[in-house]
Short mmCIF file of C-alpha atoms and ligand atoms in Angstrom, two decimals:
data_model
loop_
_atom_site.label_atom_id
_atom_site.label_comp_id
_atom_site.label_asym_id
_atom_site.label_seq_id
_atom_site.Cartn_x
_atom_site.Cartn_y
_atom_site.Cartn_z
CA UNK A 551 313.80 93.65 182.49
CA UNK A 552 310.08 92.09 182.27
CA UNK A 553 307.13 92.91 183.77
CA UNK A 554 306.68 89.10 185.18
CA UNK A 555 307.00 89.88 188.77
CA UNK A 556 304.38 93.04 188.71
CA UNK A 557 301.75 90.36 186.96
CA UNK A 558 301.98 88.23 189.63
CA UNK A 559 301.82 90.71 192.33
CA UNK A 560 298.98 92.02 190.42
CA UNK A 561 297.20 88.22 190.10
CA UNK A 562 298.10 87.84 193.81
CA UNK A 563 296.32 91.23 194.47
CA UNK A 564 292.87 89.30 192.29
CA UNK A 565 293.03 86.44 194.84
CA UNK A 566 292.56 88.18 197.95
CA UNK A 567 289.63 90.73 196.83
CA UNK A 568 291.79 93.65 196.89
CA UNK A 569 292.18 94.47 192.96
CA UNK A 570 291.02 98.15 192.10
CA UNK A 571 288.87 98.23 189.26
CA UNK A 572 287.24 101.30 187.33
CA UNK A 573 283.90 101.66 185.49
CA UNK A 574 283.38 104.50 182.67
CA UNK A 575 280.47 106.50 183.47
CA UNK A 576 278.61 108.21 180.24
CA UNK A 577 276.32 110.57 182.17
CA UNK A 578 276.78 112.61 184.74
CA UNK A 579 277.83 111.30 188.09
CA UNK A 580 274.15 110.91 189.95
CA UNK A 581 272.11 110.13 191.21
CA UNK A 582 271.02 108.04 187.80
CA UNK A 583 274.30 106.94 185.63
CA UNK A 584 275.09 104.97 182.46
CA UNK A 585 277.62 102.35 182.68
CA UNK A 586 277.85 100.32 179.55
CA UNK A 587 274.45 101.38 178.06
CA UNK A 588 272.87 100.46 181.78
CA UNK A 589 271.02 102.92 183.32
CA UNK A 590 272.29 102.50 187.79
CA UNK A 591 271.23 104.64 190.76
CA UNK A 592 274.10 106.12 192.24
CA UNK A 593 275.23 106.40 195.65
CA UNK A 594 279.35 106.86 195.18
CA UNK A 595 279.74 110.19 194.55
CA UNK A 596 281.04 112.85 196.94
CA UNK A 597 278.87 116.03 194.57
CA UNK A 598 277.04 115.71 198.44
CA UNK A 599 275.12 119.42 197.48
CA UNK A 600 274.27 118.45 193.77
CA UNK A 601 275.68 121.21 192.56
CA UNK A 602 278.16 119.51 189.58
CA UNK A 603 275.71 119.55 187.32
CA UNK A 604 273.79 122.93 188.34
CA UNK A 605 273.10 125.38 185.46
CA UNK A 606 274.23 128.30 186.81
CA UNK A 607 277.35 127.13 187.53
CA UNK A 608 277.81 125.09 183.99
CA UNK A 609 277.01 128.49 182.46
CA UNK A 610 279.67 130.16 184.53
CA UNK A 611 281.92 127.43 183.43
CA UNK A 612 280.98 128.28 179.47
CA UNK A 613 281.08 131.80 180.08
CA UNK A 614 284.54 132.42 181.22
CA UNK A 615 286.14 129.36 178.76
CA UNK A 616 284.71 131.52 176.11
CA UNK A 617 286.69 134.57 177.63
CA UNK A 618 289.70 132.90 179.05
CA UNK A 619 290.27 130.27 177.07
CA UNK A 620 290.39 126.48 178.42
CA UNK A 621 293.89 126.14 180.00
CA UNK A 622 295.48 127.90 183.21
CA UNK A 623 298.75 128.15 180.63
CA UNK A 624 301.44 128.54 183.33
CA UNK A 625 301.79 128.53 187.16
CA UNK A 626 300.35 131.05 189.65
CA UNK A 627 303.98 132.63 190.01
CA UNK A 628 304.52 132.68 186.35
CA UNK A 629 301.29 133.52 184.25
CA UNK A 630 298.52 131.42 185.49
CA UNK A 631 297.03 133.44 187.97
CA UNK A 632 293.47 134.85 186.25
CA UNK A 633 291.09 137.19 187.84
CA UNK A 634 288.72 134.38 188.23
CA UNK A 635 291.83 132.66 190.40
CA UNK A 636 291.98 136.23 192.42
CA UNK A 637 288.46 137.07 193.34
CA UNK A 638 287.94 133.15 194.46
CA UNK A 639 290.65 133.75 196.81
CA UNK A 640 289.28 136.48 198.21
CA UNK A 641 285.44 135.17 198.12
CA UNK A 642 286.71 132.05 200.06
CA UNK A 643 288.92 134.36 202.74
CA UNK A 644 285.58 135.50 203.52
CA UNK A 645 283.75 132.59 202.95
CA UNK A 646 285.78 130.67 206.24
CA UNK A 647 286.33 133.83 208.13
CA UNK A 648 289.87 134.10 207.15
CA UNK A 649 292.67 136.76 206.27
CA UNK A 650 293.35 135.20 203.26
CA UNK A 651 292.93 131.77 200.92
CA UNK A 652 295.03 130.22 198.11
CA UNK A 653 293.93 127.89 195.48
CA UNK A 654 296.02 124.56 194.93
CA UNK A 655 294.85 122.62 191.67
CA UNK A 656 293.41 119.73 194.08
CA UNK A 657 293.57 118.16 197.52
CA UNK A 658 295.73 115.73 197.42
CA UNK A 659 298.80 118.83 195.89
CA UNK A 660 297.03 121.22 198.72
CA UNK A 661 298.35 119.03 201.49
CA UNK A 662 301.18 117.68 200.13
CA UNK A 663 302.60 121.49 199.41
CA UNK A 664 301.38 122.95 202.75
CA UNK A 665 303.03 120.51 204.94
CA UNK A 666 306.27 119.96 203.91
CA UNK A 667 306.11 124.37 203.45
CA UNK A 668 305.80 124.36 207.08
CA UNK A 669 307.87 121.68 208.47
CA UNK A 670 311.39 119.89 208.01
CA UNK A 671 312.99 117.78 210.20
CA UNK A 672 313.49 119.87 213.00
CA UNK A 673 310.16 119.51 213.47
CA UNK A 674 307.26 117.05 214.60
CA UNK A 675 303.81 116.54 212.99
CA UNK A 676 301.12 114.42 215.42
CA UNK A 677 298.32 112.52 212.78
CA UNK A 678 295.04 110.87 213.68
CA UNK A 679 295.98 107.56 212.84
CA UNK A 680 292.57 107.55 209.84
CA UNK A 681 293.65 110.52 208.41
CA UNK A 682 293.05 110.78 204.56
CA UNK A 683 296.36 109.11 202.57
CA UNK A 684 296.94 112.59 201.61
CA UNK A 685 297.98 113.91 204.89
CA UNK A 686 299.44 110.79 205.82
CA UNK A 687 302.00 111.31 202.77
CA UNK A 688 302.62 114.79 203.66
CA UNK A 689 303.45 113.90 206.94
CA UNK A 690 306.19 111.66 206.22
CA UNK A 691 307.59 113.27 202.99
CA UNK A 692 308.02 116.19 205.04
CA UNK A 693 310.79 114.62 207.23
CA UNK A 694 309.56 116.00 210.56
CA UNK A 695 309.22 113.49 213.45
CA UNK A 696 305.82 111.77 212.40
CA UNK A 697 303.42 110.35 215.10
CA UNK A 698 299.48 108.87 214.46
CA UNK A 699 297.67 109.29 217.82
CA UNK A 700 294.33 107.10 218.48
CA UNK A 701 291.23 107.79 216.48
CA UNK A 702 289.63 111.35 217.71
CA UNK A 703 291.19 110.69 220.80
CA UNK A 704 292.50 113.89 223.08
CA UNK A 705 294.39 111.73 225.24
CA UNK A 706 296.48 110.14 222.86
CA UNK A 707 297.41 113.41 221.39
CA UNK A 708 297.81 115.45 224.34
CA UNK A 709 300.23 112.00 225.79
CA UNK A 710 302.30 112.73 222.87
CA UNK A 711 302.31 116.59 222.27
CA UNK A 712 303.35 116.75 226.26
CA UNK A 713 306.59 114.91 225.07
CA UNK A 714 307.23 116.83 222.27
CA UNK A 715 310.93 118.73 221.38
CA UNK A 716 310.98 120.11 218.35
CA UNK A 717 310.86 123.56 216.90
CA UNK A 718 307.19 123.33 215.39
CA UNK A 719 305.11 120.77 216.57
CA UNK A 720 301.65 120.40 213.92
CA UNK A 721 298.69 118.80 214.60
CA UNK A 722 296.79 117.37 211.77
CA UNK A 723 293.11 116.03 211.10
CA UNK A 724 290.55 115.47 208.91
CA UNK A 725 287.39 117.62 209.61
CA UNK A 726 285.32 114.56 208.67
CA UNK A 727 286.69 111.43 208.24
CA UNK A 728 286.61 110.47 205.04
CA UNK A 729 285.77 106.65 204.55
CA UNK A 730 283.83 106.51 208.29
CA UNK A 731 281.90 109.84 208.04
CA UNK A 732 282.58 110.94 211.73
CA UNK A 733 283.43 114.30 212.74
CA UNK A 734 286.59 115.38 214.70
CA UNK A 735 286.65 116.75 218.01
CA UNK A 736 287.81 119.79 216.96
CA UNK A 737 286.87 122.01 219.61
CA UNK A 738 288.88 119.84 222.31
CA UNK A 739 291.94 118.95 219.79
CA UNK A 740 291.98 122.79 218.97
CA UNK A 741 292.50 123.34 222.48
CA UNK A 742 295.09 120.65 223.20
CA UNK A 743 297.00 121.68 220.39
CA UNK A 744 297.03 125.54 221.90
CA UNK A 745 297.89 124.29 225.28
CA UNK A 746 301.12 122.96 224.03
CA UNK A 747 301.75 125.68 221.63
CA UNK A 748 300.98 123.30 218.70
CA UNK A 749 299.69 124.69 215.12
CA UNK A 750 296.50 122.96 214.16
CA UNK A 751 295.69 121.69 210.33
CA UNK A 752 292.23 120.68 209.32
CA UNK A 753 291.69 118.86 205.97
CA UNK A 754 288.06 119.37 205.72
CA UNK A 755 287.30 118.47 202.44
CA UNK A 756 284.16 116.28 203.42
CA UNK A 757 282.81 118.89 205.66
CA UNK A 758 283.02 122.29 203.53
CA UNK A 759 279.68 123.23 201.96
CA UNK A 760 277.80 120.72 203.82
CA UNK A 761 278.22 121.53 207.05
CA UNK A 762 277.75 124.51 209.31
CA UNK A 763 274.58 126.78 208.99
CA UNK A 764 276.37 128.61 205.49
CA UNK A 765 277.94 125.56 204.70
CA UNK A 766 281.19 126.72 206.06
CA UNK A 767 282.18 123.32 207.19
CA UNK A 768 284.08 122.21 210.64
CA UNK A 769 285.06 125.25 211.47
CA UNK A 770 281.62 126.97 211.09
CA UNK A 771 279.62 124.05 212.55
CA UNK A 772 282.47 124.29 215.99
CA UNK A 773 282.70 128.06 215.82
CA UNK A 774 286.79 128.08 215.62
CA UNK A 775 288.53 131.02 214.88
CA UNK A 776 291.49 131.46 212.75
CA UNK A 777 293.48 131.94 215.73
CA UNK A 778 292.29 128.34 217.19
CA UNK A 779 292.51 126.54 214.06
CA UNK A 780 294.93 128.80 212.36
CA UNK A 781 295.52 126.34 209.18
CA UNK A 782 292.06 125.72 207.43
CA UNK A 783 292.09 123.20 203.79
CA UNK A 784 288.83 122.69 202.31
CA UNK A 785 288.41 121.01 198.59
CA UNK A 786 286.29 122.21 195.80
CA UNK A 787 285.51 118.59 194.00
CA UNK A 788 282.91 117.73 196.72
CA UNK A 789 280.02 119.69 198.11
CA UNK A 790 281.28 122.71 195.07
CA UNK A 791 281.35 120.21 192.50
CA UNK A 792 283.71 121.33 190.48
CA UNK A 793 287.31 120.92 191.25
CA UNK A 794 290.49 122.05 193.35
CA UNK A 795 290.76 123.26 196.63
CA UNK A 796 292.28 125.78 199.11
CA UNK A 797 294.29 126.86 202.49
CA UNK A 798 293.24 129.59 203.83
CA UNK A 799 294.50 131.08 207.18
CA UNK A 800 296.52 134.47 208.33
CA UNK A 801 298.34 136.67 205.44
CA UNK A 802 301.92 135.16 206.90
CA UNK A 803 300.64 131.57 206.88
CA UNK A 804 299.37 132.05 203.03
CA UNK A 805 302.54 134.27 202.18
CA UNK A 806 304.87 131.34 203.19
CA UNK A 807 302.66 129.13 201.25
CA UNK A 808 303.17 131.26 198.33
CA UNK A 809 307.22 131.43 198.59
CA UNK A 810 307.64 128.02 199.37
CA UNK A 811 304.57 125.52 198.81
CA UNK A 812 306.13 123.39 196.33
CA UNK A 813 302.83 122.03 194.91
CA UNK A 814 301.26 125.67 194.08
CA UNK A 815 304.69 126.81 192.29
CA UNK A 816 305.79 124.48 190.08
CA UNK A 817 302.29 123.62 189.01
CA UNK A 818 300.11 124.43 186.02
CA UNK A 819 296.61 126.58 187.67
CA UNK A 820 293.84 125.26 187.51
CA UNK A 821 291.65 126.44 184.58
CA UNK A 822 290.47 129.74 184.93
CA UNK A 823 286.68 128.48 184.03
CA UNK A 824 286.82 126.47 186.47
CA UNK A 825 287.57 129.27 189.25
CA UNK A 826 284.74 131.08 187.90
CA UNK A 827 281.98 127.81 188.39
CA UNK A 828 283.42 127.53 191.52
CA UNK A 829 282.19 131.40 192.07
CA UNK A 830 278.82 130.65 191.04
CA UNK A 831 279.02 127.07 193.55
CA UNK A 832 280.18 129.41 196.25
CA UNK A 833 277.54 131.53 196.13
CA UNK A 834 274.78 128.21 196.41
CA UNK A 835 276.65 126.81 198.56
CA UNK A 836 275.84 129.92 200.91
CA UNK A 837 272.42 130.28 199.70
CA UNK A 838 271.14 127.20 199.45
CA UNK A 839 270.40 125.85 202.77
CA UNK A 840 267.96 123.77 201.93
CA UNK A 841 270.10 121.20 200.25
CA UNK A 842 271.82 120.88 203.55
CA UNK A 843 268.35 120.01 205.07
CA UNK A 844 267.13 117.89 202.60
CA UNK A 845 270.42 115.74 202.74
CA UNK A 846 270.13 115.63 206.91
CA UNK A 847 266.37 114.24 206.19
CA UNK A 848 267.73 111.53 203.66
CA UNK A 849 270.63 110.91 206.38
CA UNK A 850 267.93 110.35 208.87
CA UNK A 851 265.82 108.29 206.90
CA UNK A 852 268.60 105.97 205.59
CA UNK A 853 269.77 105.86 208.95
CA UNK A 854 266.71 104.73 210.63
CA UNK A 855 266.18 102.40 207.99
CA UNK A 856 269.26 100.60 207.95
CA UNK A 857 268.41 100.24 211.95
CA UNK A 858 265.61 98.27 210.95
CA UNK A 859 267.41 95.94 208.37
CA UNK A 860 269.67 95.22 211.29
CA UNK A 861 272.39 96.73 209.30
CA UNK A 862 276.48 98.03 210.88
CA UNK A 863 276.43 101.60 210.77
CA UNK A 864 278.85 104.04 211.83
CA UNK A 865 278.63 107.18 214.08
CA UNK A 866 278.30 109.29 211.57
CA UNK A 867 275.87 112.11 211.02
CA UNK A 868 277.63 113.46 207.56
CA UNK A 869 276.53 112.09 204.09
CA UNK A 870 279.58 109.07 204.34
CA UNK A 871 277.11 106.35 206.10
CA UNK A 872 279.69 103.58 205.44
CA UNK A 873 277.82 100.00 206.41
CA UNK A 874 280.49 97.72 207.86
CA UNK A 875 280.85 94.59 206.20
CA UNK A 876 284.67 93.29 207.93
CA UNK A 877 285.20 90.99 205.23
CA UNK A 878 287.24 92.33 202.07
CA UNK A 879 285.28 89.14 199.64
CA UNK A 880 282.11 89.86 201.33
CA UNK A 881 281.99 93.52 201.21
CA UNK A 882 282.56 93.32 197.16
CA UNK A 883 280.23 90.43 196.46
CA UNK A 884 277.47 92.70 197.99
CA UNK A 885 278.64 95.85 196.11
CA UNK A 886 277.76 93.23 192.92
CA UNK A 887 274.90 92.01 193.93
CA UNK A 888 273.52 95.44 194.39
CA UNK A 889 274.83 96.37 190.90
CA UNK A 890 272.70 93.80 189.75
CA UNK A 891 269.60 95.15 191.27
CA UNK A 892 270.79 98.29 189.40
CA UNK A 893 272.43 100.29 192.44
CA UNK A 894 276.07 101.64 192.80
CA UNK A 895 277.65 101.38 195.80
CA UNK A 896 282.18 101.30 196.14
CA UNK A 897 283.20 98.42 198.10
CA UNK A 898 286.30 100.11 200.12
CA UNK A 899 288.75 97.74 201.18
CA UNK A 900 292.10 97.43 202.94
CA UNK A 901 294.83 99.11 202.63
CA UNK A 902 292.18 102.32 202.50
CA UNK A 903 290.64 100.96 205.55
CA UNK A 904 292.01 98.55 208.50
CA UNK A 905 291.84 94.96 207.77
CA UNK A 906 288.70 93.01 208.62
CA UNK A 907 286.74 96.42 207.86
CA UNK A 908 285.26 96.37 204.64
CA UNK A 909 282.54 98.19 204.05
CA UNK A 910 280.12 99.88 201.85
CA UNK A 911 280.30 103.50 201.50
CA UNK A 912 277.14 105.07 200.89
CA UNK A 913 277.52 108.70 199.87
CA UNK A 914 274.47 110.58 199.80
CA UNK A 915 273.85 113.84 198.14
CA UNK A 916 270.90 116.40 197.92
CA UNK A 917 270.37 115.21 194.20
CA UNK A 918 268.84 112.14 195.55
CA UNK A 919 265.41 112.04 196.50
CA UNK A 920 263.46 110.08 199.23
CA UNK A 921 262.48 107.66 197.12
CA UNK A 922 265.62 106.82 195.85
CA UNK A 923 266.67 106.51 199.51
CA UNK A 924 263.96 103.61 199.85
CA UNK A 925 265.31 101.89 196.80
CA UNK A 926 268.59 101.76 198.42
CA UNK A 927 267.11 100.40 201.41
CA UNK A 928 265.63 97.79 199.27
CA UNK A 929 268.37 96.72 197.56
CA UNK A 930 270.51 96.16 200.26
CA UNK A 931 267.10 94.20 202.19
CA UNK A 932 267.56 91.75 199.25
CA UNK A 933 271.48 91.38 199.17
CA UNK A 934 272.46 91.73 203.30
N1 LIG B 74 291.55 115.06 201.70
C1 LIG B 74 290.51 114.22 201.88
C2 LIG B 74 290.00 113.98 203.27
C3 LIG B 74 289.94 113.58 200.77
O1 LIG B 74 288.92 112.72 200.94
C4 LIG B 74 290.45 113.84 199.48
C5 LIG B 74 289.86 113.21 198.23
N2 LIG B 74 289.35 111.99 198.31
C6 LIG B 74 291.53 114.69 199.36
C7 LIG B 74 292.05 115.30 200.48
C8 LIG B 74 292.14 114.97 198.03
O2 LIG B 74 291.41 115.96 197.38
P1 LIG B 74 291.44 116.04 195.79
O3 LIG B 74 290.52 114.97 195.31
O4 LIG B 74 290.98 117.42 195.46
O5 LIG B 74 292.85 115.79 195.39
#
């Protein structure tokens, strides 16, 4: 059979402005990159602390590959499972004022694996309708009735939750939405989900580390408890800048993850050098509260000046300030045009967002300075 029909799906894909391209970075990931021998300012990455390319924790990195060796070698369950792997899980049970964590080898596995370890079809799993592909996937692979309620909106999930029969009924939800930047309403879906004896989920992989006063994310920054948001994920390629991510919750919730999670068993760990930078990230993450404030002044100060360039924002006071473009063409012919003026910003387009709401999605991180703030702000004066 030929590959004929997949070309022209993939031509047809070219025509509308919705092809996925990638470029091959040789430097670090920001703020300043190389991209073919050109020298870019950055604004794509989610490193939103700076901490990828932080000393300490590239040192912690070297240490234990010297020790351990590069690869995790087997699975958790098998022979994967390194004291690096053990003490994280226990730094980050305490970390997000849990019984107990466990590390999945990335996000995308973490959610996938916890889901479908919790529900089957007997049950019924209620989704804000932006929630990150990753949940969305979970969701249905899992084969328990699957709902999206309204964007953030109580109603919409109380309306369905009230008309729910099933054995387990899960509510599920991004802590901050990933491609608009806006934070749930956790405290009043927490207690709509308790009302009707619903399990909450919160994939907060955008919010861990950045906010919350020790950088404990959603459930810091809303003051939740394990009991009112008793299923907690949080990733480690973000804010920690290295790589993987977690669920932590009570000892029976992480037990059943354990015997049944299909994604943590029949996976390779994640390298055991890589547990240990994320030891060293932990412990700036906590620390260093003053990359938290000097990202919320660079939030401000893009903020206000996109106001003045008469530019879309969204409600968002995290480090995603998408600018809403609507049009797929339009929204990538600006992400060129700044690439000309040497800044990087990711044109995201349909299907990751609605239809007719392109945008550009600025990521900020504390890496950046002020000043490269204001050349963003310029570049996009000369392109809007
Ligand atoms: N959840 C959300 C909200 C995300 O944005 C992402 C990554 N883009 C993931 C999960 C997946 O995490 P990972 O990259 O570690 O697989």
């Amino acid at each position: 059979m030929s590959f004929d029909q997949l070309a022209s799906e993939l031509q047809a894909r070219k025509q509308v402005s919705l092809y996925r391209e990638r470029r091959v970075l040789q430097s670090p990931q920001q703020p300043d990159v190389i991209v073919d021998g050109k020298s870019y300012l950055a604004f794509c990455s989610n490193d939103y602390l700076g901490l990828a390319n932080h000393p300490a924790i590239v040192a912690a990195f070297k240490q234990a590959a010297d020790e351990y060796g590069v690869g995790g070698g087997a699975s958790h369950l098998v022979n994967g499972h390194s004291f690096h792997h053990h003490a994280l899980e226990e730094e980050l049970a305490e970390f997000t004022g849990r019984s107990r964590a466990l590390l999945f080898s990335n996000g995308y596995m973490a959610n996938i694996g916890t889901i479908n370890a919790l529900l089957n079809k007997q049950d019924a799993v209620f989704e804000d309708r932006l929630n990150h592909a990753s949940l969305l996937d979970a969701g249905l692979l899992s084969g328990a009735r699957f709902q999206r309620y309204l964007h953030n909106d109580v109603n919409s999930l109380s309306q369905r939750l009230s008309k729910a029969t099933a054995r387990r009924l899960l509510v599920v939800t991004d802590g901050v939405f990933s491609m608009d930047g806006d934070i749930a309403d956790l405290p009043a879906i927490c207690d709509t989900a308790n009302a009707h004896n619903a399990w909450v989920m919160v994939d907060d992989a955008h919010g861990i580390g950045c906010l919350g006063g020790k950088g404990g994310g959603c459930s810091e920054y809303f003051g939740l408890s394990q009991q009112q948001l008793p299923v907690l994920m949080g990733t480690l390629g973000k804010a920690f800048g290295t790589s993987g991510a977690f669920v932590a919750g009570s000892e029976e919730l992480i037990e059943t993850l354990i015997q049944h999670a299909r994604t943590y068993i029949y996976t390779t760990s994640m390298p055991p050098a890589v547990a240990a930078a994320t030891r060293a990230s932990l412990k700036l993450v906590q620390a260093d509260q003053w990359r938290r404030e000097h990202l919320n002044e660079l939030i401000k100060c893009f903020r206000d000046g996109c106001e003045q360039l008469d530019l879309d924002l969204m409600d968002s006071p995290t480090p995603i300030q998408p600018i809403l473009i609507g049009d797929a063409d339009k929204a990538m012919s600006m992400s060129e045009a700044l690439r000309e003026k040497g800044v990087l910003v990711t044109a995201i387009r349909p299907p990751t967002v609605p239809s007719g709401s392109a945008r550009l999605r600025v990521t900020l991180s504390a890496s950046h300075s002020l000043a490269h703030v204001d050349r963003l702000l310029d570049a996009l004066d000369q392109v809007k």
